[in-house]
Amino acid sequence: LIAVTCGLCYITCMEFEQPTTTLTHKRPLALGLILLAYVAFISLGLPDGLLGVAWPSMRTDFAQPLDALGMLLVASTSGYLASSFFSGRIMSRLGVGGLLAASCAATGGSLLGYTLAPSWWVMIPLAVVAGLGAGAIDAGINTYIASHHGESLMQWLHASFGVGITLGPLIMTAGLNRFGAWRVGYDVVGAAQLLLAVCFALTASMWRRNGAPAADTPAEMRLTDFKTPLRETLRQRSTWLSITLFFMYTGVEITLGLWAYTLLTEARGIAPAVAGLWTGSYWGTFTIGRVIAGLYAPRVGSNRLIRISLLGALTGALLLWWNPS
């Protein structure tokens, strides 16, 4: 991940040094920024995949009960919501690149702070900072891709998040098996986040100069031109419906992802290495599902696809609860 990120940063910087008055020079540069955005979304998913596997060891180190994870989740979610709500205002001042650089630095610093925290109560404010960074990264890159590129690239962007959240449990499992410490996984991911912050800082002007939509781009595609007040947005019924549905869906998704490892190891006696592999496989099939949805949603239809997906999720949840083997 570090090598790929350095390579992308080098390529995009080299392209920026060349004249960008022609379309042929803009295309490699835009491609470099897109790839960098994908790497950023991979890194965005990594911390979410780490926590579920790390929690049994983490709570032992800090002498916390099993349900103390709730405090950590509330703290990170609060930071995530705050930065998501105000990301538009921050982006208008710093630009996409500046926002992403600051967000990756905040996330990386907080993750490395986890490994140095002397007590449990230091973890809570660090989780707020991690949530602030993650929310801004999410909103910033989504806005950039939605504003300047097509729907297919957005699908691959979210598939990249799935790659990251699949790798997270595997990285943490490897750290636990090899070093017997959950902090190793956070060291690796925190360092990768800081490296990304450097990449975004070096390419900040490129996101602003080359990410601007062309003058003939239709108004409905230029999302960064919209200045709709937050209060007006919250008056729309569709906004609250989307918030409610996304709240429910994300709650189900994260609940299984965070607690699967603990369920398998502490309640069902599965070996940690095997449990980590199966937890990673959950996020792996999550990624495959997103890719399939992007490829076949236009053919199958969104409503039918959602019904099939809900049926599959319900079937899987019942099998996990039944535990026949």
PDB file of C-alpha atoms in Angstrom:
ATOM      1  CA  LEU A   1       0.000   0.000   0.000  1.00  0.00           C
ATOM      2  CA  ILE A   2       2.822   2.405   0.880  1.00  0.00           C
ATOM      3  CA  ALA A   3       4.710   1.585  -2.325  1.00  0.00           C
ATOM      4  CA  VAL A   4       1.628   2.040  -4.505  1.00  0.00           C
ATOM      5  CA  THR A   5       0.783   5.347  -2.837  1.00  0.00           C
ATOM      6  CA  CYS A   6       4.326   6.681  -3.341  1.00  0.00           C
ATOM      7  CA  GLY A   7       4.237   5.625  -6.977  1.00  0.00           C
ATOM      8  CA  LEU A   8       0.903   7.338  -7.591  1.00  0.00           C
ATOM      9  CA  CYS A   9       2.074  10.512  -5.902  1.00  0.00           C
ATOM     10  CA  TYR A  10       5.241  10.524  -8.031  1.00  0.00           C
ATOM     11  CA  ILE A  11       3.293   9.940 -11.266  1.00  0.00           C
ATOM     12  CA  THR A  12       0.758  12.679 -10.571  1.00  0.00           C
ATOM     13  CA  CYS A  13       3.439  15.170  -9.560  1.00  0.00           C
ATOM     14  CA  MET A  14       5.427  14.442 -12.725  1.00  0.00           C
ATOM     15  CA  GLU A  15       2.299  14.920 -14.826  1.00  0.00           C
ATOM     16  CA  PHE A  16       1.590  18.210 -13.084  1.00  0.00           C
ATOM     17  CA  GLU A  17       4.968  19.554 -14.082  1.00  0.00           C
ATOM     18  CA  GLN A  18       4.079  19.079 -17.760  1.00  0.00           C
ATOM     19  CA  PRO A  19       1.917  21.548 -19.740  1.00  0.00           C
ATOM     20  CA  THR A  20      -1.777  20.804 -19.120  1.00  0.00           C
ATOM     21  CA  THR A  21      -3.260  22.825 -21.933  1.00  0.00           C
ATOM     22  CA  THR A  22      -4.168  19.759 -23.963  1.00  0.00           C
ATOM     23  CA  LEU A  23      -6.531  16.944 -23.231  1.00  0.00           C
ATOM     24  CA  THR A  24      -3.800  14.342 -23.646  1.00  0.00           C
ATOM     25  CA  HIS A  25      -1.916  15.777 -20.679  1.00  0.00           C
ATOM     26  CA  LYS A  26      -5.002  16.135 -18.544  1.00  0.00           C
ATOM     27  CA  ARG A  27      -6.067  12.520 -18.908  1.00  0.00           C
ATOM     28  CA  PRO A  28      -3.019  10.934 -17.210  1.00  0.00           C
ATOM     29  CA  LEU A  29      -3.237  13.532 -14.460  1.00  0.00           C
ATOM     30  CA  ALA A  30      -6.942  12.868 -13.873  1.00  0.00           C
ATOM     31  CA  LEU A  31      -6.212   9.129 -13.872  1.00  0.00           C
ATOM     32  CA  GLY A  32      -3.508   9.638 -11.257  1.00  0.00           C
ATOM     33  CA  LEU A  33      -5.891  11.569  -9.021  1.00  0.00           C
ATOM     34  CA  ILE A  34      -8.577   8.903  -9.404  1.00  0.00           C
ATOM     35  CA  LEU A  35      -6.137   6.136  -8.476  1.00  0.00           C
ATOM     36  CA  LEU A  36      -4.955   8.175  -5.509  1.00  0.00           C
ATOM     37  CA  ALA A  37      -8.598   8.586  -4.449  1.00  0.00           C
ATOM     38  CA  TYR A  38      -9.073   4.821  -4.678  1.00  0.00           C
ATOM     39  CA  VAL A  39      -6.007   4.209  -2.512  1.00  0.00           C
ATOM     40  CA  ALA A  40      -7.399   6.727  -0.020  1.00  0.00           C
ATOM     41  CA  PHE A  41     -10.700   4.839   0.131  1.00  0.00           C
ATOM     42  CA  ILE A  42      -8.819   1.586   0.680  1.00  0.00           C
ATOM     43  CA  SER A  43      -7.084   3.226   3.636  1.00  0.00           C
ATOM     44  CA  LEU A  44     -10.449   4.591   4.821  1.00  0.00           C
ATOM     45  CA  GLY A  45     -11.761   1.052   5.155  1.00  0.00           C
ATOM     46  CA  LEU A  46      -8.703  -0.323   6.956  1.00  0.00           C
ATOM     47  CA  PRO A  47      -9.462   1.063  10.478  1.00  0.00           C
ATOM     48  CA  ASP A  48     -13.052  -0.210  10.355  1.00  0.00           C
ATOM     49  CA  GLY A  49     -11.757  -3.698   9.670  1.00  0.00           C
ATOM     50  CA  LEU A  50      -9.140  -3.526  12.442  1.00  0.00           C
ATOM     51  CA  LEU A  51     -11.386  -2.774  15.395  1.00  0.00           C
ATOM     52  CA  GLY A  52     -13.551  -5.893  15.405  1.00  0.00           C
ATOM     53  CA  VAL A  53     -10.565  -8.248  15.513  1.00  0.00           C
ATOM     54  CA  ALA A  54      -8.564  -6.049  17.892  1.00  0.00           C
ATOM     55  CA  TRP A  55     -11.337  -5.551  20.446  1.00  0.00           C
ATOM     56  CA  PRO A  56     -10.965  -8.748  22.533  1.00  0.00           C
ATOM     57  CA  SER A  57      -7.241  -8.029  23.051  1.00  0.00           C
ATOM     58  CA  MET A  58      -7.775  -4.298  23.418  1.00  0.00           C
ATOM     59  CA  ARG A  59     -10.384  -4.604  26.135  1.00  0.00           C
ATOM     60  CA  THR A  60      -8.144  -7.029  28.037  1.00  0.00           C
ATOM     61  CA  ASP A  61      -5.260  -4.559  27.971  1.00  0.00           C
ATOM     62  CA  PHE A  62      -7.453  -1.735  29.247  1.00  0.00           C
ATOM     63  CA  ALA A  63      -9.442  -3.967  31.657  1.00  0.00           C
ATOM     64  CA  GLN A  64     -12.776  -2.999  30.086  1.00  0.00           C
ATOM     65  CA  PRO A  65     -16.014  -5.004  29.851  1.00  0.00           C
ATOM     66  CA  LEU A  66     -17.184  -6.357  26.518  1.00  0.00           C
ATOM     67  CA  ASP A  67     -19.784  -3.615  25.980  1.00  0.00           C
ATOM     68  CA  ALA A  68     -17.259  -0.783  26.439  1.00  0.00           C
ATOM     69  CA  LEU A  69     -16.856  -0.910  22.667  1.00  0.00           C
ATOM     70  CA  GLY A  70     -20.054   1.130  22.548  1.00  0.00           C
ATOM     71  CA  MET A  71     -18.303   4.186  24.000  1.00  0.00           C
ATOM     72  CA  LEU A  72     -15.603   3.964  21.346  1.00  0.00           C
ATOM     73  CA  LEU A  73     -18.194   3.680  18.582  1.00  0.00           C
ATOM     74  CA  VAL A  74     -20.265   6.601  19.868  1.00  0.00           C
ATOM     75  CA  ALA A  75     -17.141   8.761  20.049  1.00  0.00           C
ATOM     76  CA  SER A  76     -15.949   7.945  16.524  1.00  0.00           C
ATOM     77  CA  THR A  77     -19.455   8.255  15.072  1.00  0.00           C
ATOM     78  CA  SER A  78     -19.891  11.686  16.675  1.00  0.00           C
ATOM     79  CA  GLY A  79     -16.699  12.898  15.029  1.00  0.00           C
ATOM     80  CA  TYR A  80     -17.710  11.341  11.727  1.00  0.00           C
ATOM     81  CA  LEU A  81     -21.105  13.059  11.743  1.00  0.00           C
ATOM     82  CA  ALA A  82     -19.641  16.441  12.677  1.00  0.00           C
ATOM     83  CA  SER A  83     -17.065  16.448   9.871  1.00  0.00           C
ATOM     84  CA  SER A  84     -19.600  15.121   7.356  1.00  0.00           C
ATOM     85  CA  PHE A  85     -22.051  17.917   8.124  1.00  0.00           C
ATOM     86  CA  PHE A  86     -19.447  20.657   7.785  1.00  0.00           C
ATOM     87  CA  SER A  87     -17.257  19.134   5.074  1.00  0.00           C
ATOM     88  CA  GLY A  88     -18.761  21.386   2.393  1.00  0.00           C
ATOM     89  CA  ARG A  89     -17.841  24.545   4.260  1.00  0.00           C
ATOM     90  CA  ILE A  90     -14.332  23.271   4.989  1.00  0.00           C
ATOM     91  CA  MET A  91     -13.869  22.123   1.401  1.00  0.00           C
ATOM     92  CA  SER A  92     -14.778  25.554   0.069  1.00  0.00           C
ATOM     93  CA  ARG A  93     -11.856  26.999   2.046  1.00  0.00           C
ATOM     94  CA  LEU A  94      -9.201  24.302   1.815  1.00  0.00           C
ATOM     95  CA  GLY A  95     -10.164  22.664  -1.464  1.00  0.00           C
ATOM     96  CA  VAL A  96     -10.532  18.909  -1.926  1.00  0.00           C
ATOM     97  CA  GLY A  97      -6.794  18.224  -1.690  1.00  0.00           C
ATOM     98  CA  GLY A  98      -6.310  20.344   1.427  1.00  0.00           C
ATOM     99  CA  LEU A  99      -9.299  18.718   3.117  1.00  0.00           C
ATOM    100  CA  LEU A 100      -8.022  15.229   2.323  1.00  0.00           C
ATOM    101  CA  ALA A 101      -4.503  16.048   3.536  1.00  0.00           C
ATOM    102  CA  ALA A 102      -5.758  17.390   6.867  1.00  0.00           C
ATOM    103  CA  SER A 103      -8.214  14.497   7.284  1.00  0.00           C
ATOM    104  CA  CYS A 104      -5.630  11.779   6.611  1.00  0.00           C
ATOM    105  CA  ALA A 105      -3.216  13.461   9.021  1.00  0.00           C
ATOM    106  CA  ALA A 106      -5.900  13.539  11.734  1.00  0.00           C
ATOM    107  CA  THR A 107      -6.855   9.918  11.161  1.00  0.00           C
ATOM    108  CA  GLY A 108      -3.272   8.681  11.028  1.00  0.00           C
ATOM    109  CA  GLY A 109      -2.286  10.612  14.139  1.00  0.00           C
ATOM    110  CA  SER A 110      -5.234   9.279  16.129  1.00  0.00           C
ATOM    111  CA  LEU A 111      -4.595   5.669  15.065  1.00  0.00           C
ATOM    112  CA  LEU A 112      -0.960   5.937  16.124  1.00  0.00           C
ATOM    113  CA  GLY A 113      -2.229   7.552  19.316  1.00  0.00           C
ATOM    114  CA  TYR A 114      -4.185   4.353  20.038  1.00  0.00           C
ATOM    115  CA  THR A 115      -0.908   2.485  20.306  1.00  0.00           C
ATOM    116  CA  LEU A 116       0.507   5.004  22.808  1.00  0.00           C
ATOM    117  CA  ALA A 117      -2.612   5.577  24.938  1.00  0.00           C
ATOM    118  CA  PRO A 118      -1.782   4.945  28.612  1.00  0.00           C
ATOM    119  CA  SER A 119      -5.412   4.461  29.675  1.00  0.00           C
ATOM    120  CA  TRP A 120      -8.849   3.726  28.279  1.00  0.00           C
ATOM    121  CA  TRP A 121     -10.141   7.272  28.684  1.00  0.00           C
ATOM    122  CA  VAL A 122      -7.431   8.578  26.363  1.00  0.00           C
ATOM    123  CA  MET A 123      -8.881   6.340  23.661  1.00  0.00           C
ATOM    124  CA  ILE A 124     -12.238   8.150  23.647  1.00  0.00           C
ATOM    125  CA  PRO A 125     -11.024  11.599  22.424  1.00  0.00           C
ATOM    126  CA  LEU A 126      -8.688   9.848  19.989  1.00  0.00           C
ATOM    127  CA  ALA A 127     -11.719   8.046  18.564  1.00  0.00           C
ATOM    128  CA  VAL A 128     -13.469  11.399  18.071  1.00  0.00           C
ATOM    129  CA  VAL A 129     -10.467  12.685  16.093  1.00  0.00           C
ATOM    130  CA  ALA A 130     -10.363   9.493  14.036  1.00  0.00           C
ATOM    131  CA  GLY A 131     -14.050   9.929  13.236  1.00  0.00           C
ATOM    132  CA  LEU A 132     -13.506  13.555  12.237  1.00  0.00           C
ATOM    133  CA  GLY A 133     -10.814  12.524   9.791  1.00  0.00           C
ATOM    134  CA  ALA A 134     -12.723   9.580   8.347  1.00  0.00           C
ATOM    135  CA  GLY A 135     -15.903  11.597   7.799  1.00  0.00           C
ATOM    136  CA  ALA A 136     -14.067  14.338   5.947  1.00  0.00           C
ATOM    137  CA  ILE A 137     -12.177  11.845   3.756  1.00  0.00           C
ATOM    138  CA  ASP A 138     -15.431  10.088   2.892  1.00  0.00           C
ATOM    139  CA  ALA A 139     -17.308  13.271   2.035  1.00  0.00           C
ATOM    140  CA  GLY A 140     -14.398  14.887   0.187  1.00  0.00           C
ATOM    141  CA  ILE A 141     -13.624  12.023  -2.170  1.00  0.00           C
ATOM    142  CA  ASN A 142     -17.287  11.219  -2.779  1.00  0.00           C
ATOM    143  CA  THR A 143     -17.908  14.835  -3.750  1.00  0.00           C
ATOM    144  CA  TYR A 144     -14.912  14.898  -6.087  1.00  0.00           C
ATOM    145  CA  ILE A 145     -15.832  11.672  -7.906  1.00  0.00           C
ATOM    146  CA  ALA A 146     -19.540  12.553  -8.130  1.00  0.00           C
ATOM    147  CA  SER A 147     -18.755  16.030  -9.459  1.00  0.00           C
ATOM    148  CA  HIS A 148     -16.185  15.188 -12.105  1.00  0.00           C
ATOM    149  CA  HIS A 149     -16.652  11.545 -13.091  1.00  0.00           C
ATOM    150  CA  GLY A 150     -19.346   9.038 -13.970  1.00  0.00           C
ATOM    151  CA  GLU A 151     -21.414   6.656 -11.888  1.00  0.00           C
ATOM    152  CA  SER A 152     -19.265   3.637 -12.742  1.00  0.00           C
ATOM    153  CA  LEU A 153     -16.204   5.217 -11.120  1.00  0.00           C
ATOM    154  CA  MET A 154     -18.267   5.851  -7.987  1.00  0.00           C
ATOM    155  CA  GLN A 155     -19.102   2.133  -7.801  1.00  0.00           C
ATOM    156  CA  TRP A 156     -15.425   1.238  -8.038  1.00  0.00           C
ATOM    157  CA  LEU A 157     -14.627   3.855  -5.410  1.00  0.00           C
ATOM    158  CA  HIS A 158     -16.886   2.145  -2.895  1.00  0.00           C
ATOM    159  CA  ALA A 159     -15.504  -1.225  -3.937  1.00  0.00           C
ATOM    160  CA  SER A 160     -12.095   0.172  -2.961  1.00  0.00           C
ATOM    161  CA  PHE A 161     -13.464   0.831   0.516  1.00  0.00           C
ATOM    162  CA  GLY A 162     -14.471  -2.812   0.603  1.00  0.00           C
ATOM    163  CA  VAL A 163     -10.917  -3.846  -0.269  1.00  0.00           C
ATOM    164  CA  GLY A 164      -9.619  -1.823   2.672  1.00  0.00           C
ATOM    165  CA  ILE A 165     -12.130  -3.137   5.166  1.00  0.00           C
ATOM    166  CA  THR A 166     -11.364  -6.690   3.961  1.00  0.00           C
ATOM    167  CA  LEU A 167      -7.626  -6.205   4.501  1.00  0.00           C
ATOM    168  CA  GLY A 168      -8.155  -4.712   7.988  1.00  0.00           C
ATOM    169  CA  PRO A 169      -9.055  -7.989   9.777  1.00  0.00           C
ATOM    170  CA  LEU A 170      -6.272  -9.819   7.938  1.00  0.00           C
ATOM    171  CA  ILE A 171      -3.673  -7.225   8.990  1.00  0.00           C
ATOM    172  CA  MET A 172      -4.828  -7.323  12.598  1.00  0.00           C
ATOM    173  CA  THR A 173      -4.946 -11.139  12.618  1.00  0.00           C
ATOM    174  CA  ALA A 174      -1.400 -11.266  11.247  1.00  0.00           C
ATOM    175  CA  GLY A 175      -0.232  -8.815  13.912  1.00  0.00           C
ATOM    176  CA  LEU A 176      -1.851 -10.822  16.700  1.00  0.00           C
ATOM    177  CA  ASN A 177      -0.472 -14.133  15.465  1.00  0.00           C
ATOM    178  CA  ARG A 178       3.045 -12.901  14.759  1.00  0.00           C
ATOM    179  CA  PHE A 179       3.605 -10.326  17.514  1.00  0.00           C
ATOM    180  CA  GLY A 180       0.794 -11.033  19.964  1.00  0.00           C
ATOM    181  CA  ALA A 181      -0.123  -7.321  20.054  1.00  0.00           C
ATOM    182  CA  TRP A 182      -3.079  -5.435  18.598  1.00  0.00           C
ATOM    183  CA  ARG A 183      -1.035  -2.223  18.437  1.00  0.00           C
ATOM    184  CA  VAL A 184       1.004  -3.492  15.478  1.00  0.00           C
ATOM    185  CA  GLY A 185      -2.021  -3.369  13.180  1.00  0.00           C
ATOM    186  CA  TYR A 186      -2.774   0.218  14.152  1.00  0.00           C
ATOM    187  CA  ASP A 187       0.883   1.172  13.657  1.00  0.00           C
ATOM    188  CA  VAL A 188       0.790  -0.118  10.080  1.00  0.00           C
ATOM    189  CA  VAL A 189      -2.493   1.562   9.156  1.00  0.00           C
ATOM    190  CA  GLY A 190      -1.666   4.807  10.971  1.00  0.00           C
ATOM    191  CA  ALA A 191       1.643   5.081   9.098  1.00  0.00           C
ATOM    192  CA  ALA A 192      -0.150   4.493   5.781  1.00  0.00           C
ATOM    193  CA  GLN A 193      -2.633   7.266   6.618  1.00  0.00           C
ATOM    194  CA  LEU A 194       0.164   9.728   7.368  1.00  0.00           C
ATOM    195  CA  LEU A 195       1.852   8.851   4.089  1.00  0.00           C
ATOM    196  CA  LEU A 196      -1.412   9.552   2.282  1.00  0.00           C
ATOM    197  CA  ALA A 197      -1.627  12.904   4.053  1.00  0.00           C
ATOM    198  CA  VAL A 198       1.762  13.804   2.585  1.00  0.00           C
ATOM    199  CA  CYS A 199       0.618  12.714  -0.881  1.00  0.00           C
ATOM    200  CA  PHE A 200      -2.532  14.830  -0.691  1.00  0.00           C
ATOM    201  CA  ALA A 201      -0.571  17.818   0.591  1.00  0.00           C
ATOM    202  CA  LEU A 202       1.859  17.566  -2.332  1.00  0.00           C
ATOM    203  CA  THR A 203      -0.987  17.294  -4.844  1.00  0.00           C
ATOM    204  CA  ALA A 204      -3.393  19.794  -3.211  1.00  0.00           C
ATOM    205  CA  SER A 205      -3.137  22.325  -6.047  1.00  0.00           C
ATOM    206  CA  MET A 206      -3.736  19.590  -8.612  1.00  0.00           C
ATOM    207  CA  TRP A 207      -7.088  18.662  -7.093  1.00  0.00           C
ATOM    208  CA  ARG A 208      -8.178  22.282  -7.271  1.00  0.00           C
ATOM    209  CA  ARG A 209      -6.734  23.210 -10.667  1.00  0.00           C
ATOM    210  CA  ASN A 210      -7.329  20.014 -12.606  1.00  0.00           C
ATOM    211  CA  GLY A 211     -10.378  18.825 -10.690  1.00  0.00           C
ATOM    212  CA  ALA A 212     -12.494  21.813 -11.683  1.00  0.00           C
ATOM    213  CA  PRO A 213     -15.310  20.872 -14.079  1.00  0.00           C
ATOM    214  CA  ALA A 214     -15.208  22.237 -17.570  1.00  0.00           C
ATOM    215  CA  ALA A 215     -17.177  25.363 -18.380  1.00  0.00           C
ATOM    216  CA  ASP A 216     -19.654  23.392 -20.508  1.00  0.00           C
ATOM    217  CA  THR A 217     -20.354  20.819 -17.761  1.00  0.00           C
ATOM    218  CA  PRO A 218     -24.125  20.713 -17.036  1.00  0.00           C
ATOM    219  CA  ALA A 219     -25.107  22.422 -13.799  1.00  0.00           C
ATOM    220  CA  GLU A 220     -26.623  19.243 -12.375  1.00  0.00           C
ATOM    221  CA  MET A 221     -23.216  17.535 -12.608  1.00  0.00           C
ATOM    222  CA  ARG A 222     -21.281  20.309 -10.875  1.00  0.00           C
ATOM    223  CA  LEU A 223     -21.949  19.361  -7.278  1.00  0.00           C
ATOM    224  CA  THR A 224     -19.250  21.615  -5.897  1.00  0.00           C
ATOM    225  CA  ASP A 225     -21.095  24.630  -7.314  1.00  0.00           C
ATOM    226  CA  PHE A 226     -24.126  24.003  -5.119  1.00  0.00           C
ATOM    227  CA  LYS A 227     -24.448  26.324  -2.121  1.00  0.00           C
ATOM    228  CA  THR A 228     -27.623  24.889  -0.613  1.00  0.00           C
ATOM    229  CA  PRO A 229     -27.817  25.736   3.118  1.00  0.00           C
ATOM    230  CA  LEU A 230     -27.836  22.794   5.504  1.00  0.00           C
ATOM    231  CA  ARG A 231     -31.124  23.963   7.021  1.00  0.00           C
ATOM    232  CA  GLU A 232     -32.845  23.862   3.640  1.00  0.00           C
ATOM    233  CA  THR A 233     -31.463  20.403   2.916  1.00  0.00           C
ATOM    234  CA  LEU A 234     -32.824  19.057   6.199  1.00  0.00           C
ATOM    235  CA  ARG A 235     -36.308  20.318   5.316  1.00  0.00           C
ATOM    236  CA  GLN A 236     -36.568  17.801   2.473  1.00  0.00           C
ATOM    237  CA  ARG A 237     -38.470  14.589   3.214  1.00  0.00           C
ATOM    238  CA  SER A 238     -36.192  12.599   0.927  1.00  0.00           C
ATOM    239  CA  THR A 239     -33.215  13.678   3.017  1.00  0.00           C
ATOM    240  CA  TRP A 240     -34.686  12.213   6.198  1.00  0.00           C
ATOM    241  CA  LEU A 241     -35.791   9.053   4.410  1.00  0.00           C
ATOM    242  CA  SER A 242     -32.258   8.555   3.099  1.00  0.00           C
ATOM    243  CA  ILE A 243     -30.790   9.221   6.545  1.00  0.00           C
ATOM    244  CA  THR A 244     -33.156   6.699   8.163  1.00  0.00           C
ATOM    245  CA  LEU A 245     -32.527   3.951   5.627  1.00  0.00           C
ATOM    246  CA  PHE A 246     -28.766   4.504   5.663  1.00  0.00           C
ATOM    247  CA  PHE A 247     -28.771   4.499   9.468  1.00  0.00           C
ATOM    248  CA  MET A 248     -30.537   1.135   9.557  1.00  0.00           C
ATOM    249  CA  TYR A 249     -28.443  -0.422   6.799  1.00  0.00           C
ATOM    250  CA  THR A 250     -25.119   0.753   8.224  1.00  0.00           C
ATOM    251  CA  GLY A 251     -26.125  -0.398  11.707  1.00  0.00           C
ATOM    252  CA  VAL A 252     -26.738  -3.932  10.463  1.00  0.00           C
ATOM    253  CA  GLU A 253     -23.561  -3.965   8.368  1.00  0.00           C
ATOM    254  CA  ILE A 254     -21.239  -2.677  11.100  1.00  0.00           C
ATOM    255  CA  THR A 255     -22.840  -4.755  13.870  1.00  0.00           C
ATOM    256  CA  LEU A 256     -21.933  -8.018  12.180  1.00  0.00           C
ATOM    257  CA  GLY A 257     -18.541  -6.775  11.046  1.00  0.00           C
ATOM    258  CA  LEU A 258     -17.509  -5.608  14.523  1.00  0.00           C
ATOM    259  CA  TRP A 259     -18.877  -8.456  16.620  1.00  0.00           C
ATOM    260  CA  ALA A 260     -18.277 -11.486  14.367  1.00  0.00           C
ATOM    261  CA  TYR A 261     -14.719 -12.055  15.595  1.00  0.00           C
ATOM    262  CA  THR A 262     -15.695 -11.756  19.259  1.00  0.00           C
ATOM    263  CA  LEU A 263     -18.685 -14.061  18.735  1.00  0.00           C
ATOM    264  CA  LEU A 264     -16.585 -16.719  17.039  1.00  0.00           C
ATOM    265  CA  THR A 265     -13.637 -16.631  19.465  1.00  0.00           C
ATOM    266  CA  GLU A 266     -15.217 -15.931  22.864  1.00  0.00           C
ATOM    267  CA  ALA A 267     -18.630 -17.566  22.481  1.00  0.00           C
ATOM    268  CA  ARG A 268     -18.017 -20.404  20.008  1.00  0.00           C
ATOM    269  CA  GLY A 269     -14.421 -21.368  20.661  1.00  0.00           C
ATOM    270  CA  ILE A 270     -13.093 -20.793  17.138  1.00  0.00           C
ATOM    271  CA  ALA A 271      -9.316 -20.379  16.831  1.00  0.00           C
ATOM    272  CA  PRO A 272      -8.337 -16.685  16.476  1.00  0.00           C
ATOM    273  CA  ALA A 273      -6.589 -17.187  13.116  1.00  0.00           C
ATOM    274  CA  VAL A 274      -9.626 -18.956  11.653  1.00  0.00           C
ATOM    275  CA  ALA A 275     -12.040 -16.409  13.117  1.00  0.00           C
ATOM    276  CA  GLY A 276      -9.979 -13.541  11.676  1.00  0.00           C
ATOM    277  CA  LEU A 277     -10.039 -15.177   8.251  1.00  0.00           C
ATOM    278  CA  TRP A 278     -13.810 -15.596   8.323  1.00  0.00           C
ATOM    279  CA  THR A 279     -14.342 -12.053   9.553  1.00  0.00           C
ATOM    280  CA  GLY A 280     -12.226 -10.835   6.647  1.00  0.00           C
ATOM    281  CA  SER A 281     -14.259 -13.023   4.294  1.00  0.00           C
ATOM    282  CA  TYR A 282     -17.432 -11.227   5.413  1.00  0.00           C
ATOM    283  CA  TRP A 283     -15.966  -7.939   4.249  1.00  0.00           C
ATOM    284  CA  GLY A 284     -14.563  -9.663   1.161  1.00  0.00           C
ATOM    285  CA  THR A 285     -17.995 -10.802   0.012  1.00  0.00           C
ATOM    286  CA  PHE A 286     -19.265  -7.338   0.954  1.00  0.00           C
ATOM    287  CA  THR A 287     -16.817  -5.984  -1.628  1.00  0.00           C
ATOM    288  CA  ILE A 288     -17.841  -8.561  -4.228  1.00  0.00           C
ATOM    289  CA  GLY A 289     -21.471  -7.601  -3.659  1.00  0.00           C
ATOM    290  CA  ARG A 290     -20.711  -3.963  -4.371  1.00  0.00           C
ATOM    291  CA  VAL A 291     -18.887  -4.840  -7.578  1.00  0.00           C
ATOM    292  CA  ILE A 292     -21.743  -7.067  -8.748  1.00  0.00           C
ATOM    293  CA  ALA A 293     -24.266  -4.362  -7.895  1.00  0.00           C
ATOM    294  CA  GLY A 294     -22.331  -1.860  -9.975  1.00  0.00           C
ATOM    295  CA  LEU A 295     -22.212  -4.222 -12.947  1.00  0.00           C
ATOM    296  CA  TYR A 296     -25.745  -5.621 -12.902  1.00  0.00           C
ATOM    297  CA  ALA A 297     -27.937  -3.015 -11.209  1.00  0.00           C
ATOM    298  CA  PRO A 298     -28.908  -1.398 -14.547  1.00  0.00           C
ATOM    299  CA  ARG A 299     -29.991  -4.786 -15.925  1.00  0.00           C
ATOM    300  CA  VAL A 300     -31.744  -6.213 -12.878  1.00  0.00           C
ATOM    301  CA  GLY A 301     -33.247  -2.976 -11.605  1.00  0.00           C
ATOM    302  CA  SER A 302     -32.580  -1.312  -8.269  1.00  0.00           C
ATOM    303  CA  ASN A 303     -35.796  -2.450  -6.568  1.00  0.00           C
ATOM    304  CA  ARG A 304     -35.339  -6.103  -7.490  1.00  0.00           C
ATOM    305  CA  LEU A 305     -31.664  -5.997  -6.546  1.00  0.00           C
ATOM    306  CA  ILE A 306     -32.511  -4.570  -3.108  1.00  0.00           C
ATOM    307  CA  ARG A 307     -35.141  -7.267  -2.493  1.00  0.00           C
ATOM    308  CA  ILE A 308     -32.715 -10.039  -3.471  1.00  0.00           C
ATOM    309  CA  SER A 309     -30.008  -8.524  -1.294  1.00  0.00           C
ATOM    310  CA  LEU A 310     -32.298  -8.187   1.730  1.00  0.00           C
ATOM    311  CA  LEU A 311     -33.350 -11.820   1.357  1.00  0.00           C
ATOM    312  CA  GLY A 312     -29.718 -12.915   1.180  1.00  0.00           C
ATOM    313  CA  ALA A 313     -28.758 -10.846   4.229  1.00  0.00           C
ATOM    314  CA  LEU A 314     -31.686 -12.244   6.237  1.00  0.00           C
ATOM    315  CA  THR A 315     -30.781 -15.816   5.244  1.00  0.00           C
ATOM    316  CA  GLY A 316     -27.166 -15.295   6.300  1.00  0.00           C
ATOM    317  CA  ALA A 317     -28.170 -13.750   9.631  1.00  0.00           C
ATOM    318  CA  LEU A 318     -30.488 -16.682  10.415  1.00  0.00           C
ATOM    319  CA  LEU A 319     -27.761 -19.211   9.574  1.00  0.00           C
ATOM    320  CA  LEU A 320     -25.287 -17.395  11.823  1.00  0.00           C
ATOM    321  CA  TRP A 321     -27.837 -17.382  14.678  1.00  0.00           C
ATOM    322  CA  TRP A 322     -28.766 -21.061  14.129  1.00  0.00           C
ATOM    323  CA  ASN A 323     -25.097 -22.165  14.093  1.00  0.00           C
ATOM    324  CA  PRO A 324     -25.773 -25.705  12.789  1.00  0.00           C
ATOM    325  CA  SER A 325     -22.071 -26.692  12.750  1.00  0.00           C
TER     326      SER A 325
END
